[in-house]
Amino acid sequence: MNFIALENQVVLLKPLEQEDTQELLEAGSYPEIWPHMSTTVEKMVDVNNFVDKALEKKHEKTEFPFVIVDKKSGKIIGSTRFMDIDETHKRLEIGSTWITPAFWRTAINTNCKYLLLQYCFEVLNLQRVQIKTDHENLRSQKAIERLGATKEGVLRNHMLRKDGTTRHTVMYSITPQEWPQVKNHLQRLLIDYEEKS
């Protein structure tokens, strides 16, 4: 699968590079981002580890990490990635998404997901795109449901969190059959955001 930078007038999803470390540190230095994430990017050592691991998985072709750039300011405000890439079965996951709190409840995440999903279904012709989250992360569940993804169920005792506690995983997906309806829904959401701004 070939991956490229994706952009519209609101966001740029740029392939992650080593040089992005400092801006990622600035974007990630808010403790409220990290309680439900499997990683933490609050100190320089965290960011170096985050970037090194992400680039290693990119080299292995199992993941493809992006930085999220706010087009208005030109600044990196978070990160997202394609994960669990399976070329044989034409599927992947959109995950490890985090955004600096100043951009929560704005058009940023919807724009990101629109660009990523459009690429998945209209360029890569995938069979399935999944998004998963922690059962306690209600904010993330609401955001995923707002995109129009289908909730498939809960994987019990699926993962151990970084503090060692047990996480159940809430699993969502979108298929090619659902994409036209999801696309229309996302386009309407983006128009609403434009009208309010």
PDB file of C-alpha atoms in Angstrom:
ATOM      1  CA  MET A   1       0.000   0.000   0.000  1.00  0.00           C
ATOM      2  CA  ASN A   2       1.254   3.464  -0.855  1.00  0.00           C
ATOM      3  CA  PHE A   3       0.747   6.297   1.618  1.00  0.00           C
ATOM      4  CA  ILE A   4       1.152  10.003   1.015  1.00  0.00           C
ATOM      5  CA  ALA A   5       0.540  13.354   2.694  1.00  0.00           C
ATOM      6  CA  LEU A   6      -3.167  14.219   2.800  1.00  0.00           C
ATOM      7  CA  GLU A   7      -4.585  17.718   3.090  1.00  0.00           C
ATOM      8  CA  ASN A   8      -7.475  20.075   2.664  1.00  0.00           C
ATOM      9  CA  GLN A   9      -7.933  23.734   3.585  1.00  0.00           C
ATOM     10  CA  VAL A  10      -8.074  22.942   7.328  1.00  0.00           C
ATOM     11  CA  VAL A  11      -5.452  20.252   8.038  1.00  0.00           C
ATOM     12  CA  LEU A  12      -2.327  18.679   6.611  1.00  0.00           C
ATOM     13  CA  LEU A  13      -1.574  15.064   7.515  1.00  0.00           C
ATOM     14  CA  LYS A  14       2.156  14.879   6.896  1.00  0.00           C
ATOM     15  CA  PRO A  15       4.229  11.694   7.192  1.00  0.00           C
ATOM     16  CA  LEU A  16       6.017  11.774  10.559  1.00  0.00           C
ATOM     17  CA  GLU A  17       9.735  12.606  10.440  1.00  0.00           C
ATOM     18  CA  GLN A  18      12.510  12.745  13.045  1.00  0.00           C
ATOM     19  CA  GLU A  19      12.591  16.557  12.721  1.00  0.00           C
ATOM     20  CA  ASP A  20       9.018  16.781  14.093  1.00  0.00           C
ATOM     21  CA  THR A  21      10.150  15.883  17.629  1.00  0.00           C
ATOM     22  CA  GLN A  22      10.230  19.379  19.157  1.00  0.00           C
ATOM     23  CA  GLU A  23       6.820  20.422  17.817  1.00  0.00           C
ATOM     24  CA  LEU A  24       5.310  17.101  18.946  1.00  0.00           C
ATOM     25  CA  LEU A  25       6.669  17.758  22.448  1.00  0.00           C
ATOM     26  CA  GLU A  26       4.975  21.167  22.500  1.00  0.00           C
ATOM     27  CA  ALA A  27       1.681  19.712  21.231  1.00  0.00           C
ATOM     28  CA  GLY A  28       1.780  16.767  23.638  1.00  0.00           C
ATOM     29  CA  SER A  29       2.791  18.473  26.872  1.00  0.00           C
ATOM     30  CA  TYR A  30      -0.738  18.381  28.339  1.00  0.00           C
ATOM     31  CA  PRO A  31      -1.424  15.582  30.875  1.00  0.00           C
ATOM     32  CA  GLU A  32      -5.150  15.492  29.989  1.00  0.00           C
ATOM     33  CA  ILE A  33      -4.292  13.951  26.586  1.00  0.00           C
ATOM     34  CA  TRP A  34      -2.767  10.763  27.957  1.00  0.00           C
ATOM     35  CA  PRO A  35      -4.921   8.892  30.528  1.00  0.00           C
ATOM     36  CA  HIS A  36      -6.462   6.531  27.932  1.00  0.00           C
ATOM     37  CA  MET A  37      -3.518   6.350  25.529  1.00  0.00           C
ATOM     38  CA  SER A  38      -1.021   3.476  25.517  1.00  0.00           C
ATOM     39  CA  THR A  39       1.834   5.986  25.318  1.00  0.00           C
ATOM     40  CA  THR A  40       2.719   9.373  26.804  1.00  0.00           C
ATOM     41  CA  VAL A  41       4.445  12.255  25.012  1.00  0.00           C
ATOM     42  CA  GLU A  42       4.996  14.782  27.802  1.00  0.00           C
ATOM     43  CA  LYS A  43       8.819  14.822  28.058  1.00  0.00           C
ATOM     44  CA  MET A  44      11.611  14.809  25.465  1.00  0.00           C
ATOM     45  CA  VAL A  45      12.511  11.203  26.288  1.00  0.00           C
ATOM     46  CA  ASP A  46       8.847  10.221  25.654  1.00  0.00           C
ATOM     47  CA  VAL A  47       8.776  12.014  22.303  1.00  0.00           C
ATOM     48  CA  ASN A  48      12.057  10.479  21.141  1.00  0.00           C
ATOM     49  CA  ASN A  49      10.717   7.045  22.067  1.00  0.00           C
ATOM     50  CA  PHE A  50       7.369   7.772  20.355  1.00  0.00           C
ATOM     51  CA  VAL A  51       9.035   8.930  17.112  1.00  0.00           C
ATOM     52  CA  ASP A  52      11.646   6.135  17.058  1.00  0.00           C
ATOM     53  CA  LYS A  53       9.023   3.410  17.559  1.00  0.00           C
ATOM     54  CA  ALA A  54       6.675   4.960  14.995  1.00  0.00           C
ATOM     55  CA  LEU A  55       9.416   5.171  12.349  1.00  0.00           C
ATOM     56  CA  GLU A  56      10.500   1.604  13.116  1.00  0.00           C
ATOM     57  CA  LYS A  57       6.937   0.354  12.508  1.00  0.00           C
ATOM     58  CA  LYS A  58       6.774   2.445   9.341  1.00  0.00           C
ATOM     59  CA  HIS A  59       9.976   0.742   8.142  1.00  0.00           C
ATOM     60  CA  GLU A  60       8.392  -2.661   8.949  1.00  0.00           C
ATOM     61  CA  LYS A  61       5.308  -1.558   6.937  1.00  0.00           C
ATOM     62  CA  THR A  62       2.920  -2.430   9.758  1.00  0.00           C
ATOM     63  CA  GLU A  63       2.067   1.211  10.517  1.00  0.00           C
ATOM     64  CA  PHE A  64       2.192   4.601   8.810  1.00  0.00           C
ATOM     65  CA  PRO A  65       2.380   7.589  11.204  1.00  0.00           C
ATOM     66  CA  PHE A  66       1.307  11.148  10.404  1.00  0.00           C
ATOM     67  CA  VAL A  67       1.642  14.441  12.226  1.00  0.00           C
ATOM     68  CA  ILE A  68      -1.457  16.653  12.220  1.00  0.00           C
ATOM     69  CA  VAL A  69      -0.699  20.198  11.090  1.00  0.00           C
ATOM     70  CA  ASP A  70      -3.185  23.035  11.601  1.00  0.00           C
ATOM     71  CA  LYS A  71      -3.164  24.838   8.239  1.00  0.00           C
ATOM     72  CA  LYS A  72      -4.035  28.207   9.821  1.00  0.00           C
ATOM     73  CA  SER A  73      -1.012  28.333  12.146  1.00  0.00           C
ATOM     74  CA  GLY A  74       1.264  25.893  10.296  1.00  0.00           C
ATOM     75  CA  LYS A  75       1.947  24.167  13.630  1.00  0.00           C
ATOM     76  CA  ILE A  76       1.916  20.466  14.488  1.00  0.00           C
ATOM     77  CA  ILE A  77      -1.017  19.897  16.859  1.00  0.00           C
ATOM     78  CA  GLY A  78      -1.059  16.107  17.191  1.00  0.00           C
ATOM     79  CA  SER A  79      -0.561  12.773  15.511  1.00  0.00           C
ATOM     80  CA  THR A  80      -2.523   9.891  13.991  1.00  0.00           C
ATOM     81  CA  ARG A  81      -1.622   6.793  12.024  1.00  0.00           C
ATOM     82  CA  PHE A  82      -2.635   3.830   9.927  1.00  0.00           C
ATOM     83  CA  MET A  83      -2.020   0.698  12.050  1.00  0.00           C
ATOM     84  CA  ASP A  84      -2.429  -3.058  11.796  1.00  0.00           C
ATOM     85  CA  ILE A  85      -1.944  -2.763   8.036  1.00  0.00           C
ATOM     86  CA  ASP A  86      -2.913  -6.001   6.274  1.00  0.00           C
ATOM     87  CA  GLU A  87      -2.426  -5.884   2.503  1.00  0.00           C
ATOM     88  CA  THR A  88      -3.604  -9.468   2.002  1.00  0.00           C
ATOM     89  CA  HIS A  89      -7.024  -8.806   3.504  1.00  0.00           C
ATOM     90  CA  LYS A  90      -7.167  -5.128   2.439  1.00  0.00           C
ATOM     91  CA  ARG A  91      -7.773  -3.697   5.884  1.00  0.00           C
ATOM     92  CA  LEU A  92      -6.188  -1.388   8.419  1.00  0.00           C
ATOM     93  CA  GLU A  93      -6.911   0.561  11.566  1.00  0.00           C
ATOM     94  CA  ILE A  94      -6.912   4.311  12.134  1.00  0.00           C
ATOM     95  CA  GLY A  95      -5.533   4.889  15.598  1.00  0.00           C
ATOM     96  CA  SER A  96      -3.018   6.376  18.032  1.00  0.00           C
ATOM     97  CA  THR A  97      -4.790   9.667  17.395  1.00  0.00           C
ATOM     98  CA  TRP A  98      -4.138  12.508  19.797  1.00  0.00           C
ATOM     99  CA  ILE A  99      -4.662  16.234  19.445  1.00  0.00           C
ATOM    100  CA  THR A 100      -3.550  19.097  21.679  1.00  0.00           C
ATOM    101  CA  PRO A 101      -6.502  20.163  23.910  1.00  0.00           C
ATOM    102  CA  ALA A 102      -6.917  23.619  22.336  1.00  0.00           C
ATOM    103  CA  PHE A 103      -8.271  21.816  19.243  1.00  0.00           C
ATOM    104  CA  TRP A 104     -10.644  19.416  21.008  1.00  0.00           C
ATOM    105  CA  ARG A 105     -14.271  19.827  19.895  1.00  0.00           C
ATOM    106  CA  THR A 106     -13.196  21.660  16.739  1.00  0.00           C
ATOM    107  CA  ALA A 107     -13.311  20.610  13.074  1.00  0.00           C
ATOM    108  CA  ILE A 108      -9.760  19.180  13.217  1.00  0.00           C
ATOM    109  CA  ASN A 109     -10.524  15.538  14.088  1.00  0.00           C
ATOM    110  CA  THR A 110     -13.455  15.332  11.651  1.00  0.00           C
ATOM    111  CA  ASN A 111     -11.268  16.714   8.859  1.00  0.00           C
ATOM    112  CA  CYS A 112      -8.515  14.224   9.692  1.00  0.00           C
ATOM    113  CA  LYS A 113     -10.861  11.250   9.688  1.00  0.00           C
ATOM    114  CA  TYR A 114     -12.509  12.411   6.464  1.00  0.00           C
ATOM    115  CA  LEU A 115      -9.145  12.611   4.657  1.00  0.00           C
ATOM    116  CA  LEU A 116      -7.949   9.269   6.032  1.00  0.00           C
ATOM    117  CA  LEU A 117     -11.175   7.402   5.268  1.00  0.00           C
ATOM    118  CA  GLN A 118     -11.487   8.907   1.805  1.00  0.00           C
ATOM    119  CA  TYR A 119      -7.958   7.725   1.007  1.00  0.00           C
ATOM    120  CA  CYS A 120      -8.666   4.260   2.427  1.00  0.00           C
ATOM    121  CA  PHE A 121     -11.815   3.658   0.427  1.00  0.00           C
ATOM    122  CA  GLU A 122     -11.335   5.730  -2.735  1.00  0.00           C
ATOM    123  CA  VAL A 123      -7.603   5.250  -3.371  1.00  0.00           C
ATOM    124  CA  LEU A 124      -6.571   2.067  -1.536  1.00  0.00           C
ATOM    125  CA  ASN A 125      -9.957   0.337  -2.100  1.00  0.00           C
ATOM    126  CA  LEU A 126      -9.886  -1.287   1.310  1.00  0.00           C
ATOM    127  CA  GLN A 127     -12.424  -3.809   2.590  1.00  0.00           C
ATOM    128  CA  ARG A 128     -12.428  -2.610   6.181  1.00  0.00           C
ATOM    129  CA  VAL A 129     -11.205   0.265   8.316  1.00  0.00           C
ATOM    130  CA  GLN A 130     -11.422  -0.196  12.071  1.00  0.00           C
ATOM    131  CA  ILE A 131     -11.144   2.228  14.974  1.00  0.00           C
ATOM    132  CA  LYS A 132     -10.929   1.045  18.566  1.00  0.00           C
ATOM    133  CA  THR A 133     -10.843   2.693  21.979  1.00  0.00           C
ATOM    134  CA  ASP A 134     -10.716   2.063  25.720  1.00  0.00           C
ATOM    135  CA  HIS A 135     -14.092   1.162  27.280  1.00  0.00           C
ATOM    136  CA  GLU A 136     -13.580   3.980  29.822  1.00  0.00           C
ATOM    137  CA  ASN A 137     -12.790   6.597  27.181  1.00  0.00           C
ATOM    138  CA  LEU A 138     -16.324   7.882  26.682  1.00  0.00           C
ATOM    139  CA  ARG A 139     -15.145  11.059  24.907  1.00  0.00           C
ATOM    140  CA  SER A 140     -13.392   8.956  22.257  1.00  0.00           C
ATOM    141  CA  GLN A 141     -16.388   6.612  21.871  1.00  0.00           C
ATOM    142  CA  LYS A 142     -18.689   9.587  21.265  1.00  0.00           C
ATOM    143  CA  ALA A 143     -16.253  11.036  18.715  1.00  0.00           C
ATOM    144  CA  ILE A 144     -16.034   7.719  16.819  1.00  0.00           C
ATOM    145  CA  GLU A 145     -19.816   7.250  16.848  1.00  0.00           C
ATOM    146  CA  ARG A 146     -20.239  10.820  15.618  1.00  0.00           C
ATOM    147  CA  LEU A 147     -18.175   9.885  12.537  1.00  0.00           C
ATOM    148  CA  GLY A 148     -20.775   7.262  11.623  1.00  0.00           C
ATOM    149  CA  ALA A 149     -18.661   4.159  12.335  1.00  0.00           C
ATOM    150  CA  THR A 150     -20.518   0.971  13.285  1.00  0.00           C
ATOM    151  CA  LYS A 151     -19.992  -0.306  16.821  1.00  0.00           C
ATOM    152  CA  GLU A 152     -19.176  -4.005  16.553  1.00  0.00           C
ATOM    153  CA  GLY A 153     -18.841  -4.859  20.228  1.00  0.00           C
ATOM    154  CA  VAL A 154     -16.460  -4.996  23.164  1.00  0.00           C
ATOM    155  CA  LEU A 155     -13.344  -7.184  23.312  1.00  0.00           C
ATOM    156  CA  ARG A 156     -13.157  -8.125  26.986  1.00  0.00           C
ATOM    157  CA  ASN A 157      -9.795  -8.066  28.801  1.00  0.00           C
ATOM    158  CA  HIS A 158      -8.246  -7.117  25.477  1.00  0.00           C
ATOM    159  CA  MET A 159      -5.219  -5.099  26.594  1.00  0.00           C
ATOM    160  CA  LEU A 160      -3.201  -4.051  29.603  1.00  0.00           C
ATOM    161  CA  ARG A 161      -2.930  -0.312  30.090  1.00  0.00           C
ATOM    162  CA  LYS A 162       0.445   1.317  30.766  1.00  0.00           C
ATOM    163  CA  ASP A 163      -0.407   1.298  34.502  1.00  0.00           C
ATOM    164  CA  GLY A 164      -1.047  -2.474  34.383  1.00  0.00           C
ATOM    165  CA  THR A 165      -4.848  -2.310  34.714  1.00  0.00           C
ATOM    166  CA  THR A 166      -7.132  -4.276  32.381  1.00  0.00           C
ATOM    167  CA  ARG A 167      -8.709  -2.548  29.405  1.00  0.00           C
ATOM    168  CA  HIS A 168     -11.735  -3.772  27.479  1.00  0.00           C
ATOM    169  CA  THR A 169     -11.646  -2.503  23.891  1.00  0.00           C
ATOM    170  CA  VAL A 170     -14.675  -1.017  22.137  1.00  0.00           C
ATOM    171  CA  MET A 171     -14.390  -1.901  18.433  1.00  0.00           C
ATOM    172  CA  TYR A 172     -15.841   0.079  15.528  1.00  0.00           C
ATOM    173  CA  SER A 173     -15.501  -0.296  11.763  1.00  0.00           C
ATOM    174  CA  ILE A 174     -16.516   1.106   8.406  1.00  0.00           C
ATOM    175  CA  THR A 175     -16.855  -0.979   5.226  1.00  0.00           C
ATOM    176  CA  PRO A 176     -16.923   0.085   1.542  1.00  0.00           C
ATOM    177  CA  GLN A 177     -20.696  -0.469   1.510  1.00  0.00           C
ATOM    178  CA  GLU A 178     -21.096   2.044   4.354  1.00  0.00           C
ATOM    179  CA  TRP A 179     -18.578   4.581   3.068  1.00  0.00           C
ATOM    180  CA  PRO A 180     -20.945   6.588   0.770  1.00  0.00           C
ATOM    181  CA  GLN A 181     -23.339   7.217   3.663  1.00  0.00           C
ATOM    182  CA  VAL A 182     -20.488   7.959   6.116  1.00  0.00           C
ATOM    183  CA  LYS A 183     -18.897  10.290   3.545  1.00  0.00           C
ATOM    184  CA  ASN A 184     -22.128  12.275   3.116  1.00  0.00           C
ATOM    185  CA  HIS A 185     -22.524  12.482   6.885  1.00  0.00           C
ATOM    186  CA  LEU A 186     -18.935  13.750   7.352  1.00  0.00           C
ATOM    187  CA  GLN A 187     -19.345  16.300   4.560  1.00  0.00           C
ATOM    188  CA  ARG A 188     -22.450  17.657   6.312  1.00  0.00           C
ATOM    189  CA  LEU A 189     -20.558  17.881   9.612  1.00  0.00           C
ATOM    190  CA  LEU A 190     -17.732  19.788   7.906  1.00  0.00           C
ATOM    191  CA  ILE A 191     -20.205  22.220   6.301  1.00  0.00           C
ATOM    192  CA  ASP A 192     -21.746  22.799   9.763  1.00  0.00           C
ATOM    193  CA  TYR A 193     -18.295  23.569  11.178  1.00  0.00           C
ATOM    194  CA  GLU A 194     -17.599  26.033   8.345  1.00  0.00           C
ATOM    195  CA  GLU A 195     -20.903  27.823   8.903  1.00  0.00           C
ATOM    196  CA  LYS A 196     -20.218  28.178  12.623  1.00  0.00           C
ATOM    197  CA  SER A 197     -16.662  29.493  12.200  1.00  0.00           C
TER     198      SER A 197
END
